[in-house]
Amino acid sequence: PPAGLPTAMPGAAALSPEQVVQTLVRAGPENEKPPADVIGTALRTAGVEITTDNVLRALREANADRPDPKPTSEEIAGCLKAAMAVAAPVAA
């Protein structure tokens, strides 16, 4: 397939940023939200397109228990930096 199509690996359903965070929360220690860098790495590994919007969606989901779920600039930067440090999944 042509490069740059917004699809995940063939046969794999692309997860939403929120689903990636929900999976991390379920897999991690009880009642502990994953740090921004872990979220960034997970988004990239899951094949989620790394955009500001997707990062914000994931961080808002992770911060859902806070009175103001809006991510801090540090969380956004940490998430983006970690995501970009991981090689994008390569479709076979």
CSV table of N, CA and C in Angstrom, one decimal, residues 35-92:
chain,number,residue,atom,x,y,z
A,35,PRO,N,2.6,7.7,33.4
A,35,PRO,CA,3.3,8.9,33.1
A,35,PRO,C,3.2,9.3,31.6
A,36,ALA,N,3.4,10.6,31.3
A,36,ALA,CA,3.2,11.1,30.0
A,36,ALA,C,4.2,10.3,29.0
A,37,ASP,N,5.4,10.1,29.4
A,37,ASP,CA,6.3,9.4,28.5
A,37,ASP,C,5.9,8.0,28.2
A,38,VAL,N,5.3,7.3,29.1
A,38,VAL,CA,4.8,5.9,28.9
A,38,VAL,C,3.6,6.0,27.9
A,39,ILE,N,2.8,7.0,28.1
A,39,ILE,CA,1.6,7.2,27.2
A,39,ILE,C,2.1,7.4,25.8
A,40,GLY,N,3.1,8.3,25.6
A,40,GLY,CA,3.7,8.6,24.3
A,40,GLY,C,4.2,7.3,23.6
A,41,THR,N,5.0,6.6,24.4
A,41,THR,CA,5.6,5.3,23.8
A,41,THR,C,4.5,4.4,23.4
A,42,ALA,N,3.4,4.2,24.3
A,42,ALA,CA,2.3,3.3,24.0
A,42,ALA,C,1.5,3.7,22.7
A,43,LEU,N,1.3,5.0,22.6
A,43,LEU,CA,0.6,5.5,21.4
A,43,LEU,C,1.3,5.1,20.2
A,44,ARG,N,2.6,5.4,20.1
A,44,ARG,CA,3.4,5.1,19.0
A,44,ARG,C,3.5,3.6,18.7
A,45,THR,N,3.7,2.8,19.7
A,45,THR,CA,3.7,1.4,19.6
A,45,THR,C,2.4,0.8,19.1
A,46,ALA,N,1.3,1.4,19.5
A,46,ALA,CA,0.0,0.9,19.1
A,46,ALA,C,-0.4,1.4,17.7
A,47,GLY,N,0.5,2.2,17.1
A,47,GLY,CA,0.2,2.6,15.7
A,47,GLY,C,-0.7,3.9,15.6
A,48,VAL,N,-0.9,4.5,16.7
A,48,VAL,CA,-1.7,5.8,16.7
A,48,VAL,C,-0.9,6.9,16.1
A,49,GLU,N,-1.5,7.6,15.1
A,49,GLU,CA,-0.7,8.7,14.5
A,49,GLU,C,-0.4,9.8,15.6
A,50,ILE,N,0.9,10.2,15.6
A,50,ILE,CA,1.3,11.1,16.6
A,50,ILE,C,1.1,12.5,16.1
A,51,THR,N,-0.1,13.0,16.6
A,51,THR,CA,-0.5,14.4,16.3
A,51,THR,C,-0.7,15.1,17.6
A,52,THR,N,-0.7,16.4,17.6
A,52,THR,CA,-1.0,17.1,18.9
A,52,THR,C,-2.4,16.8,19.4
A,53,ASP,N,-3.3,16.7,18.5
A,53,ASP,CA,-4.7,16.3,18.9
A,53,ASP,C,-4.8,14.9,19.6
A,54,ASN,N,-4.1,13.9,19.0
A,54,ASN,CA,-4.1,12.6,19.6
A,54,ASN,C,-3.4,12.6,20.9
A,55,VAL,N,-2.3,13.3,21.0
A,55,VAL,CA,-1.6,13.4,22.3
A,55,VAL,C,-2.5,14.0,23.4
A,56,LEU,N,-3.1,15.1,23.0
A,56,LEU,CA,-4.0,15.8,24.0
A,56,LEU,C,-5.2,14.9,24.4
A,57,ARG,N,-5.8,14.1,23.4
A,57,ARG,CA,-6.8,13.2,23.7
A,57,ARG,C,-6.4,12.1,24.7
A,58,ALA,N,-5.2,11.6,24.5
A,58,ALA,CA,-4.7,10.5,25.4
A,58,ALA,C,-4.4,11.1,26.8
A,59,LEU,N,-3.8,12.3,26.8
A,59,LEU,CA,-3.5,12.8,28.1
A,59,LEU,C,-4.8,13.2,28.9
A,60,ARG,N,-5.8,13.8,28.2
A,60,ARG,CA,-7.0,14.1,28.8
A,60,ARG,C,-7.7,12.8,29.4
A,61,GLU,N,-7.6,11.7,28.7
A,61,GLU,CA,-8.1,10.5,29.2
A,61,GLU,C,-7.4,10.0,30.4
A,62,ALA,N,-6.1,10.2,30.4
A,62,ALA,CA,-5.3,9.8,31.6
A,62,ALA,C,-5.6,10.7,32.8
A,63,ASN,N,-5.9,11.9,32.5
A,63,ASN,CA,-6.2,12.9,33.6
A,63,ASN,C,-7.7,13.0,33.9
A,64,ALA,N,-8.5,12.1,33.5
A,64,ALA,CA,-9.9,12.1,33.7
A,64,ALA,C,-10.3,12.2,35.1
A,65,ASP,N,-9.5,11.8,36.0
A,65,ASP,CA,-9.9,11.8,37.4
A,65,ASP,C,-9.5,13.2,38.1
A,66,ARG,N,-8.9,14.0,37.4
A,66,ARG,CA,-8.5,15.3,37.9
A,66,ARG,C,-9.7,16.3,37.7
A,67,PRO,N,-9.8,17.3,38.6
A,67,PRO,CA,-10.9,18.3,38.4
A,67,PRO,C,-10.7,19.0,37.0
A,68,ASP,N,-9.5,19.3,36.6
A,68,ASP,CA,-9.3,19.9,35.3
A,68,ASP,C,-8.3,18.9,34.5
A,69,PRO,N,-8.9,18.1,33.6
A,69,PRO,CA,-8.1,17.1,32.9
A,69,PRO,C,-7.2,17.7,31.9
A,70,LYS,N,-7.2,19.0,31.7
A,70,LYS,CA,-6.3,19.6,30.6
A,70,LYS,C,-4.9,19.3,31.0
A,71,PRO,N,-4.1,18.7,30.0
A,71,PRO,CA,-2.7,18.3,30.3
A,71,PRO,C,-1.9,19.6,30.4
A,72,THR,N,-0.8,19.5,31.2
A,72,THR,CA,0.2,20.5,31.3
A,72,THR,C,1.1,20.5,30.1
A,73,SER,N,1.8,21.7,29.9
A,73,SER,CA,2.7,21.7,28.8
A,73,SER,C,3.9,20.7,29.0
A,74,GLU,N,4.2,20.4,30.3
A,74,GLU,CA,5.2,19.4,30.5
A,74,GLU,C,4.8,18.0,30.1
A,75,GLU,N,3.5,17.7,30.4
A,75,GLU,CA,2.9,16.4,30.0
A,75,GLU,C,2.9,16.2,28.5
A,76,ILE,N,2.5,17.3,27.8
A,76,ILE,CA,2.4,17.3,26.4
A,76,ILE,C,3.8,17.1,25.8
A,77,ALA,N,4.8,17.8,26.3
A,77,ALA,CA,6.1,17.7,25.8
A,77,ALA,C,6.7,16.4,26.0
A,78,GLY,N,6.5,15.8,27.2
A,78,GLY,CA,7.0,14.5,27.6
A,78,GLY,C,6.4,13.4,26.7
A,79,CYS,N,5.1,13.5,26.5
A,79,CYS,CA,4.4,12.5,25.7
A,79,CYS,C,4.9,12.6,24.2
A,80,LEU,N,5.0,13.8,23.6
A,80,LEU,CA,5.5,13.9,22.3
A,80,LEU,C,6.9,13.4,22.1
A,81,LYS,N,7.8,13.8,23.0
A,81,LYS,CA,9.2,13.5,23.0
A,81,LYS,C,9.3,11.9,23.0
A,82,ALA,N,8.6,11.3,23.9
A,82,ALA,CA,8.7,9.8,24.0
A,82,ALA,C,8.2,9.1,22.8
A,83,ALA,N,7.1,9.7,22.3
A,83,ALA,CA,6.5,9.1,21.1
A,83,ALA,C,7.4,9.1,19.9
A,84,MET,N,8.1,10.3,19.7
A,84,MET,CA,8.9,10.5,18.6
A,84,MET,C,10.3,9.7,18.7
A,85,ALA,N,10.6,9.3,19.9
A,85,ALA,CA,11.8,8.5,20.2
A,85,ALA,C,11.7,7.1,19.7
A,86,VAL,N,10.5,6.6,19.5
A,86,VAL,CA,10.2,5.2,19.1
A,86,VAL,C,10.0,5.2,17.6
A,87,ALA,N,10.6,4.2,17.0
A,87,ALA,CA,10.3,4.0,15.6
A,87,ALA,C,8.9,3.6,15.3
A,88,ALA,N,8.3,4.2,14.3
A,88,ALA,CA,6.9,3.9,14.0
A,88,ALA,C,6.8,2.4,13.5
A,89,PRO,N,5.7,1.8,13.9
A,89,PRO,CA,5.5,0.4,13.4
A,89,PRO,C,5.5,0.4,11.9
A,90,VAL,N,6.2,-0.7,11.4
A,90,VAL,CA,6.3,-0.8,10.0
A,90,VAL,C,5.3,-1.9,9.5
A,91,ALA,N,4.5,-1.5,8.5
A,91,ALA,CA,3.5,-2.5,8.0
A,91,ALA,C,4.3,-3.5,7.2
A,92,ALA,N,3.9,-4.8,7.3
A,92,ALA,CA,4.6,-5.9,6.6
A,92,ALA,C,4.2,-5.9,5.2
